[in-house]
């Protein structure tokens, strides 16, 4: 598949502080790639370098096969890179209508072709009925969809989304996210999506680049990252993790939850990691089934979690269907489904 964007060895500093350290990855044309990482690892600086607002001190930036920056030199100006940007707050022009916001970046904005493009994009994001409104008349989620339509209007090589839903409340975030992803898919756009939200990255992207300590530490599909993290740090950041002490021998490990199968072979003393949804109540326990006492319970509506203290004082978290949640103080038998991970 053709790469719409290539970052090769991108390193950047502010004074003596390294903010990006040898960052390299590709974004395939027509795909959605998420850059996932906590605050302060350089995600927004990376977007600014791709846009052309910053120049990398080392490394190369290639967009659609054209080198746009290399080792401290900006070879192509920001406005000529073919990059669309959806910032955190939308940043719409308050004095312009929705339609004029969308058409702002188009040449010959008053032409019939530009009006047709604007109307098409407003239909794509479900806001054709809002063309004549001003931004202050729209909800936060609607403003973000207008910002996406504006970014897509010039038909850029790649669209960058910088924490686009950070300012929305949790209830609105999920619905707007689904609408934006649908619009990106239907427009066949290439997108690079920066976020600190694991659920957002795993549910929306075709590929995820995990950034920790100012560098990309693993890149892969959401399923691969979740099931086969390359390190303990990735395992702990991409989803919830239950830790247990264990002794590994090849493809099995012995721990307080019994003898478990490992996704990757290991030997010696290890930290065993399983996901909360892998831990279930065992309704047909045997004498060797692991047991414990429920010390906390959290009800989320559709499901919930319990904390179970095991006989060796280790505590595991189990995610269960809401109707299966036992009360605090209950003695329960447990089992682990699927394979565990082990890290030295």
Tab-separated table of C-alpha atoms in Angstrom:
chain	number	residue	atom	x	y	z
A	1	UNK	CA	0.000	0.000	0.000
A	2	UNK	CA	1.267	3.506	-0.877
A	3	UNK	CA	2.452	5.681	2.004
A	4	UNK	CA	0.740	9.076	2.235
A	5	UNK	CA	3.144	10.115	4.997
A	6	UNK	CA	6.603	8.913	6.017
A	7	UNK	CA	8.532	10.079	9.066
A	8	UNK	CA	12.156	8.950	9.068
A	9	UNK	CA	14.298	9.485	12.165
A	10	UNK	CA	12.559	12.702	13.221
A	11	UNK	CA	14.284	14.277	16.235
A	12	UNK	CA	13.451	17.687	17.694
A	13	UNK	CA	14.530	19.732	20.705
A	14	UNK	CA	13.434	22.894	22.439
A	15	UNK	CA	16.687	24.311	23.809
A	16	UNK	CA	18.268	21.315	25.594
A	17	UNK	CA	15.008	19.379	25.980
A	18	UNK	CA	14.413	16.504	23.564
A	19	UNK	CA	10.723	16.424	22.615
A	20	UNK	CA	10.943	13.871	19.777
A	21	UNK	CA	13.577	11.150	19.679
A	22	UNK	CA	14.187	9.359	16.357
A	23	UNK	CA	10.498	8.985	15.451
A	24	UNK	CA	9.844	6.826	12.384
A	25	UNK	CA	6.617	5.397	10.964
A	26	UNK	CA	4.374	5.460	7.884
A	27	UNK	CA	0.715	6.255	7.279
A	28	UNK	CA	-0.787	4.289	4.396
A	29	UNK	CA	-3.010	6.105	1.921
A	30	UNK	CA	-6.706	5.794	2.768
A	31	UNK	CA	-6.080	4.628	6.334
A	32	UNK	CA	-6.643	6.077	9.784
A	33	UNK	CA	-3.555	5.923	11.993
A	34	UNK	CA	-3.649	6.952	15.648
A	35	UNK	CA	-0.652	8.282	17.549
A	36	UNK	CA	-1.396	7.210	21.109
A	37	UNK	CA	0.514	8.484	24.096
A	38	UNK	CA	0.215	10.358	27.395
A	39	UNK	CA	0.522	14.132	27.624
A	40	UNK	CA	4.011	15.517	27.160
A	41	UNK	CA	5.487	12.863	24.837
A	42	UNK	CA	5.633	15.164	21.788
A	43	UNK	CA	2.424	14.270	19.919
A	44	UNK	CA	1.368	17.841	19.135
A	45	UNK	CA	4.941	18.825	18.201
A	46	UNK	CA	4.919	15.935	15.748
A	47	UNK	CA	1.781	17.326	14.083
A	48	UNK	CA	3.316	20.797	13.914
A	49	UNK	CA	6.351	19.357	12.134
A	50	UNK	CA	4.173	17.524	9.610
A	51	UNK	CA	2.141	20.698	8.990
A	52	UNK	CA	5.264	22.802	8.546
A	53	UNK	CA	4.830	24.983	11.640
A	54	UNK	CA	8.062	23.515	13.049
A	55	UNK	CA	11.125	22.144	11.245
A	56	UNK	CA	12.724	18.939	12.559
A	57	UNK	CA	16.349	19.397	13.567
A	58	UNK	CA	17.060	15.873	12.348
A	59	UNK	CA	15.187	13.452	10.139
A	60	UNK	CA	12.930	13.595	7.089
A	61	UNK	CA	9.235	14.221	6.442
A	62	UNK	CA	7.812	12.832	3.175
A	63	UNK	CA	4.219	13.508	2.062
A	64	UNK	CA	2.862	11.587	-0.953
A	65	UNK	CA	6.392	10.773	-2.054
A	66	UNK	CA	7.591	14.389	-1.854
A	67	UNK	CA	10.193	15.332	0.720
A	68	UNK	CA	8.916	18.416	2.573
A	69	UNK	CA	11.490	18.717	5.395
A	70	UNK	CA	14.965	17.392	6.099
A	71	UNK	CA	17.536	17.942	8.864
A	72	UNK	CA	16.651	21.490	9.860
A	73	UNK	CA	15.454	22.656	6.440
A	74	UNK	CA	11.827	23.245	5.510
A	75	UNK	CA	11.742	22.372	1.813
A	76	UNK	CA	8.031	23.020	1.241
A	77	UNK	CA	5.999	25.787	2.900
A	78	UNK	CA	3.111	24.796	5.166
A	79	UNK	CA	0.436	26.041	2.760
A	80	UNK	CA	1.815	23.904	-0.084
A	81	UNK	CA	2.138	20.576	1.738
A	82	UNK	CA	-1.388	19.294	1.118
A	83	UNK	CA	-2.131	18.855	4.826
A	84	UNK	CA	-5.472	19.528	6.521
A	85	UNK	CA	-5.654	20.151	10.270
A	86	UNK	CA	-8.508	19.676	12.737
A	87	UNK	CA	-7.353	21.343	15.979
A	88	UNK	CA	-8.653	20.574	19.472
A	89	UNK	CA	-11.165	23.410	19.609
A	90	UNK	CA	-12.196	23.454	15.947
A	91	UNK	CA	-10.958	27.060	15.586
A	92	UNK	CA	-13.781	28.141	13.276
A	93	UNK	CA	-14.056	31.734	12.090
A	94	UNK	CA	-16.891	33.197	14.202
A	95	UNK	CA	-17.813	35.912	11.660
A	96	UNK	CA	-18.319	33.424	8.800
A	97	UNK	CA	-21.219	31.083	8.149
A	98	UNK	CA	-20.718	27.330	8.334
A	99	UNK	CA	-20.586	27.105	4.541
A	100	UNK	CA	-18.034	29.914	4.289
A	101	UNK	CA	-15.903	28.276	6.980
A	102	UNK	CA	-15.819	25.074	4.961
A	103	UNK	CA	-15.002	26.837	1.670
A	104	UNK	CA	-12.376	29.142	3.197
A	105	UNK	CA	-9.395	27.133	1.955
A	106	UNK	CA	-10.724	26.612	-1.565
A	107	UNK	CA	-9.531	28.559	-4.572
A	108	UNK	CA	-12.250	30.596	-6.282
A	109	UNK	CA	-14.550	30.166	-3.308
A	110	UNK	CA	-17.487	31.714	-5.137
A	111	UNK	CA	-17.336	29.357	-8.114
A	112	UNK	CA	-19.979	26.736	-8.753
A	113	UNK	CA	-17.387	24.005	-8.281
A	114	UNK	CA	-16.462	25.326	-4.825
A	115	UNK	CA	-20.107	25.598	-3.797
A	116	UNK	CA	-20.708	22.022	-4.931
A	117	UNK	CA	-17.663	20.820	-2.975
A	118	UNK	CA	-18.837	22.666	0.137
A	119	UNK	CA	-22.361	21.257	-0.133
A	120	UNK	CA	-20.994	17.735	-0.637
A	121	UNK	CA	-18.811	17.951	2.467
A	122	UNK	CA	-21.589	19.374	4.622
A	123	UNK	CA	-23.778	16.461	3.546
A	124	UNK	CA	-20.908	14.091	4.315
A	125	UNK	CA	-20.675	15.339	7.927
A	126	UNK	CA	-24.474	15.558	8.295
A	127	UNK	CA	-24.685	19.355	8.499
A	128	UNK	CA	-26.171	20.417	5.162
A	129	UNK	CA	-29.078	21.999	7.050
A	130	UNK	CA	-26.655	24.256	8.968
A	131	UNK	CA	-24.913	25.889	5.990
A	132	UNK	CA	-26.134	29.409	6.786
A	133	UNK	CA	-25.651	29.277	10.556
A	134	UNK	CA	-22.803	30.849	12.493
A	135	UNK	CA	-20.471	28.674	14.597
A	136	UNK	CA	-21.869	29.983	17.911
A	137	UNK	CA	-25.250	28.522	16.948
A	138	UNK	CA	-23.804	24.993	16.857
A	139	UNK	CA	-22.961	22.496	19.577
A	140	UNK	CA	-19.336	21.598	20.262
A	141	UNK	CA	-19.712	18.318	18.395
A	142	UNK	CA	-21.225	20.043	15.362
A	143	UNK	CA	-18.371	22.553	15.344
A	144	UNK	CA	-15.850	19.721	15.239
A	145	UNK	CA	-17.632	18.217	12.242
A	146	UNK	CA	-17.512	21.590	10.476
A	147	UNK	CA	-13.788	21.763	11.241
A	148	UNK	CA	-13.370	18.327	9.663
A	149	UNK	CA	-15.288	19.386	6.547
A	150	UNK	CA	-13.079	22.480	6.280
A	151	UNK	CA	-9.930	20.353	6.566
A	152	UNK	CA	-11.207	17.956	3.870
A	153	UNK	CA	-12.324	20.698	1.470
A	154	UNK	CA	-9.018	21.168	-0.454
A	155	UNK	CA	-8.735	17.361	-0.803
A	156	UNK	CA	-5.477	17.164	1.183
A	157	UNK	CA	-3.003	14.299	1.028
A	158	UNK	CA	-3.503	13.763	4.761
A	159	UNK	CA	-5.764	15.126	7.497
A	160	UNK	CA	-4.295	15.625	10.973
A	161	UNK	CA	-6.585	15.519	14.014
A	162	UNK	CA	-5.140	16.879	17.263
A	163	UNK	CA	-7.103	15.501	20.258
A	164	UNK	CA	-10.275	16.555	18.387
A	165	UNK	CA	-12.748	15.578	21.126
A	166	UNK	CA	-10.831	16.619	24.241
A	167	UNK	CA	-13.229	19.476	24.984
A	168	UNK	CA	-16.425	17.414	24.611
A	169	UNK	CA	-18.193	15.709	27.495
A	170	UNK	CA	-18.054	11.919	27.669
A	171	UNK	CA	-21.629	11.338	26.468
A	172	UNK	CA	-21.141	13.487	23.355
A	173	UNK	CA	-17.611	12.294	22.633
A	174	UNK	CA	-18.579	8.766	21.584
A	175	UNK	CA	-21.293	9.835	19.134
A	176	UNK	CA	-19.218	12.621	17.537
A	177	UNK	CA	-16.240	10.278	17.255
A	178	UNK	CA	-18.364	7.742	15.370
A	179	UNK	CA	-19.668	10.454	13.028
A	180	UNK	CA	-16.169	11.762	12.302
A	181	UNK	CA	-14.799	8.277	11.617
A	182	UNK	CA	-17.733	7.576	9.292
A	183	UNK	CA	-17.061	10.818	7.403
A	184	UNK	CA	-13.357	9.987	7.069
A	185	UNK	CA	-14.170	6.495	5.785
A	186	UNK	CA	-16.737	7.690	3.273
A	187	UNK	CA	-14.451	10.434	1.970
A	188	UNK	CA	-11.606	7.866	1.652
A	189	UNK	CA	-9.342	10.356	3.401
A	190	UNK	CA	-5.979	9.543	4.937
A	191	UNK	CA	-5.899	10.591	8.580
A	192	UNK	CA	-3.371	10.831	11.397
A	193	UNK	CA	-5.181	11.069	14.724
A	194	UNK	CA	-3.370	12.175	17.883
A	195	UNK	CA	-4.921	11.093	21.172
A	196	UNK	CA	-4.173	10.049	24.750
A	197	UNK	CA	-7.418	8.022	24.896
A	198	UNK	CA	-6.720	4.292	24.519
A	199	UNK	CA	-10.341	3.409	23.767
A	200	UNK	CA	-10.477	6.072	21.067
A	201	UNK	CA	-7.314	4.833	19.379
A	202	UNK	CA	-8.190	1.138	19.547
A	203	UNK	CA	-11.767	1.571	18.319
A	204	UNK	CA	-11.180	4.079	15.494
A	205	UNK	CA	-7.795	3.420	13.901
A	206	UNK	CA	-6.530	0.895	11.385
A	207	UNK	CA	-3.059	1.203	12.893
A	208	UNK	CA	-1.764	2.666	16.143
A	209	UNK	CA	1.675	4.105	16.882
A	210	UNK	CA	2.313	4.113	20.631
A	211	UNK	CA	4.491	7.004	21.811
A	212	UNK	CA	6.226	6.734	25.179
A	213	UNK	CA	9.267	8.700	26.332
A	214	UNK	CA	9.242	10.870	23.184
A	215	UNK	CA	9.596	7.962	20.762
A	216	UNK	CA	7.404	5.436	18.962
A	217	UNK	CA	7.861	2.198	20.904
A	218	UNK	CA	5.453	0.000	18.940
A	219	UNK	CA	3.242	0.243	15.879
A	220	UNK	CA	0.598	-2.215	14.759
A	221	UNK	CA	-3.093	-2.957	14.467
A	222	UNK	CA	-5.225	-2.346	17.565
A	223	UNK	CA	-5.634	-6.106	18.049
A	224	UNK	CA	-1.891	-6.743	17.803
A	225	UNK	CA	-1.036	-3.981	20.271
A	226	UNK	CA	-3.591	-5.161	22.805
A	227	UNK	CA	-2.836	-8.863	22.555
A	228	UNK	CA	0.894	-8.756	21.793
A	229	UNK	CA	2.430	-5.663	23.382
A	230	UNK	CA	6.182	-5.472	22.839
A	231	UNK	CA	6.944	-4.392	26.398
A	232	UNK	CA	5.442	-4.155	29.849
A	233	UNK	CA	5.116	-0.375	29.397
A	234	UNK	CA	3.003	-0.841	26.254
A	235	UNK	CA	0.897	-3.554	27.916
A	236	UNK	CA	0.154	-1.254	30.846
A	237	UNK	CA	-0.631	1.767	28.676
A	238	UNK	CA	-2.783	0.051	26.037
A	239	UNK	CA	-5.630	-1.175	28.223
A	240	UNK	CA	-5.956	-2.254	31.834
A	241	UNK	CA	-3.489	-4.771	33.202
A	242	UNK	CA	-3.611	-7.174	36.156
A	243	UNK	CA	-0.136	-7.954	37.571
A	244	UNK	CA	0.898	-11.207	39.224
A	245	UNK	CA	4.223	-12.664	40.304
A	246	UNK	CA	5.094	-15.811	38.411
A	247	UNK	CA	7.643	-18.431	37.450
A	248	UNK	CA	7.779	-19.066	33.724
A	249	UNK	CA	8.994	-22.158	31.958
A	250	UNK	CA	8.698	-22.017	28.207
A	251	UNK	CA	5.099	-21.468	27.174
A	252	UNK	CA	3.576	-21.847	30.666
A	253	UNK	CA	3.768	-19.815	33.840
A	254	UNK	CA	2.847	-20.700	37.420
A	255	UNK	CA	1.248	-17.926	39.479
A	256	UNK	CA	-1.476	-17.355	42.058
A	257	UNK	CA	-4.091	-17.784	39.322
A	258	UNK	CA	-2.796	-21.261	38.459
A	259	UNK	CA	-0.765	-22.562	35.551
A	260	UNK	CA	-1.390	-20.296	32.573
A	261	UNK	CA	-0.476	-20.495	28.913
A	262	UNK	CA	1.818	-17.722	27.672
A	263	UNK	CA	1.474	-15.803	24.421
A	264	UNK	CA	5.288	-15.737	24.181
A	265	UNK	CA	7.763	-18.115	25.762
A	266	UNK	CA	9.658	-16.940	28.845
A	267	UNK	CA	11.786	-18.400	31.627
A	268	UNK	CA	12.474	-17.570	35.261
A	269	UNK	CA	10.900	-14.999	37.562
A	270	UNK	CA	8.472	-12.802	35.635
A	271	UNK	CA	5.622	-10.345	36.009
A	272	UNK	CA	2.503	-11.972	34.613
A	273	UNK	CA	-0.063	-9.699	32.955
A	274	UNK	CA	-3.645	-10.605	32.125
A	275	UNK	CA	-6.545	-8.361	31.170
A	276	UNK	CA	-9.487	-7.932	33.586
A	277	UNK	CA	-11.910	-9.409	31.038
A	278	UNK	CA	-9.823	-12.616	30.990
A	279	UNK	CA	-10.648	-13.288	34.638
A	280	UNK	CA	-14.016	-14.991	35.107
A	281	UNK	CA	-16.017	-16.542	37.908
A	282	UNK	CA	-15.576	-20.316	37.847
A	283	UNK	CA	-19.015	-21.917	38.275
A	284	UNK	CA	-17.551	-25.448	38.185
A	285	UNK	CA	-14.459	-25.131	40.374
A	286	UNK	CA	-12.121	-27.955	41.254
A	287	UNK	CA	-9.862	-28.341	44.284
A	288	UNK	CA	-7.081	-26.507	42.443
A	289	UNK	CA	-9.186	-23.583	41.194
A	290	UNK	CA	-7.841	-20.229	42.427
A	291	UNK	CA	-10.046	-18.619	45.067
A	292	UNK	CA	-10.288	-15.277	46.764
A	293	UNK	CA	-12.504	-12.788	48.566
A	294	UNK	CA	-14.227	-9.821	46.910
A	295	UNK	CA	-12.933	-6.618	48.551
A	296	UNK	CA	-14.457	-4.027	46.188
A	297	UNK	CA	-17.133	-3.838	43.513
A	298	UNK	CA	-17.803	-1.186	40.843
A	299	UNK	CA	-21.080	-1.162	38.891
A	300	UNK	CA	-21.002	0.543	35.461
A	301	UNK	CA	-24.481	-0.365	34.211
A	302	UNK	CA	-23.793	-2.800	31.353
A	303	UNK	CA	-20.864	-4.378	33.205
A	304	UNK	CA	-18.707	-3.899	36.266
A	305	UNK	CA	-15.488	-4.821	38.048
A	306	UNK	CA	-14.576	-6.573	41.247
A	307	UNK	CA	-11.313	-6.575	43.179
A	308	UNK	CA	-10.490	-10.018	44.561
A	309	UNK	CA	-7.822	-10.615	47.198
A	310	UNK	CA	-6.079	-13.960	46.697
A	311	UNK	CA	-4.683	-16.106	49.530
A	312	UNK	CA	-1.136	-14.777	48.905
A	313	UNK	CA	-2.459	-11.178	49.306
A	314	UNK	CA	-2.201	-10.332	45.614
A	315	UNK	CA	-5.284	-8.510	44.269
A	316	UNK	CA	-6.776	-9.143	40.832
A	317	UNK	CA	-9.416	-7.164	38.960
A	318	UNK	CA	-12.130	-9.034	37.070
A	319	UNK	CA	-14.471	-7.367	34.576
A	320	UNK	CA	-17.863	-9.099	34.525
A	321	UNK	CA	-21.357	-8.706	33.150
A	322	UNK	CA	-23.384	-6.579	35.568
A	323	UNK	CA	-25.707	-9.433	36.513
A	324	UNK	CA	-22.733	-11.577	37.589
A	325	UNK	CA	-21.214	-9.111	40.071
A	326	UNK	CA	-20.913	-10.792	43.504
A	327	UNK	CA	-21.233	-8.698	46.683
A	328	UNK	CA	-18.269	-7.412	48.643
A	329	UNK	CA	-17.181	-10.068	51.122
A	330	UNK	CA	-18.172	-12.998	48.926
A	331	UNK	CA	-15.741	-15.901	48.494
A	332	UNK	CA	-15.353	-16.718	44.801
A	333	UNK	CA	-13.580	-19.213	42.571
A	334	UNK	CA	-11.862	-17.811	39.491
A	335	UNK	CA	-10.384	-18.893	36.193
A	336	UNK	CA	-8.331	-17.228	33.456
A	337	UNK	CA	-9.313	-17.553	29.806
A	338	UNK	CA	-6.874	-17.103	26.946
A	339	UNK	CA	-3.154	-16.547	27.102
A	340	UNK	CA	-1.185	-14.442	29.554
A	341	UNK	CA	1.817	-12.189	28.975
A	342	UNK	CA	5.092	-12.430	30.888
A	343	UNK	CA	7.787	-9.790	31.258
A	344	UNK	CA	11.086	-10.063	33.102
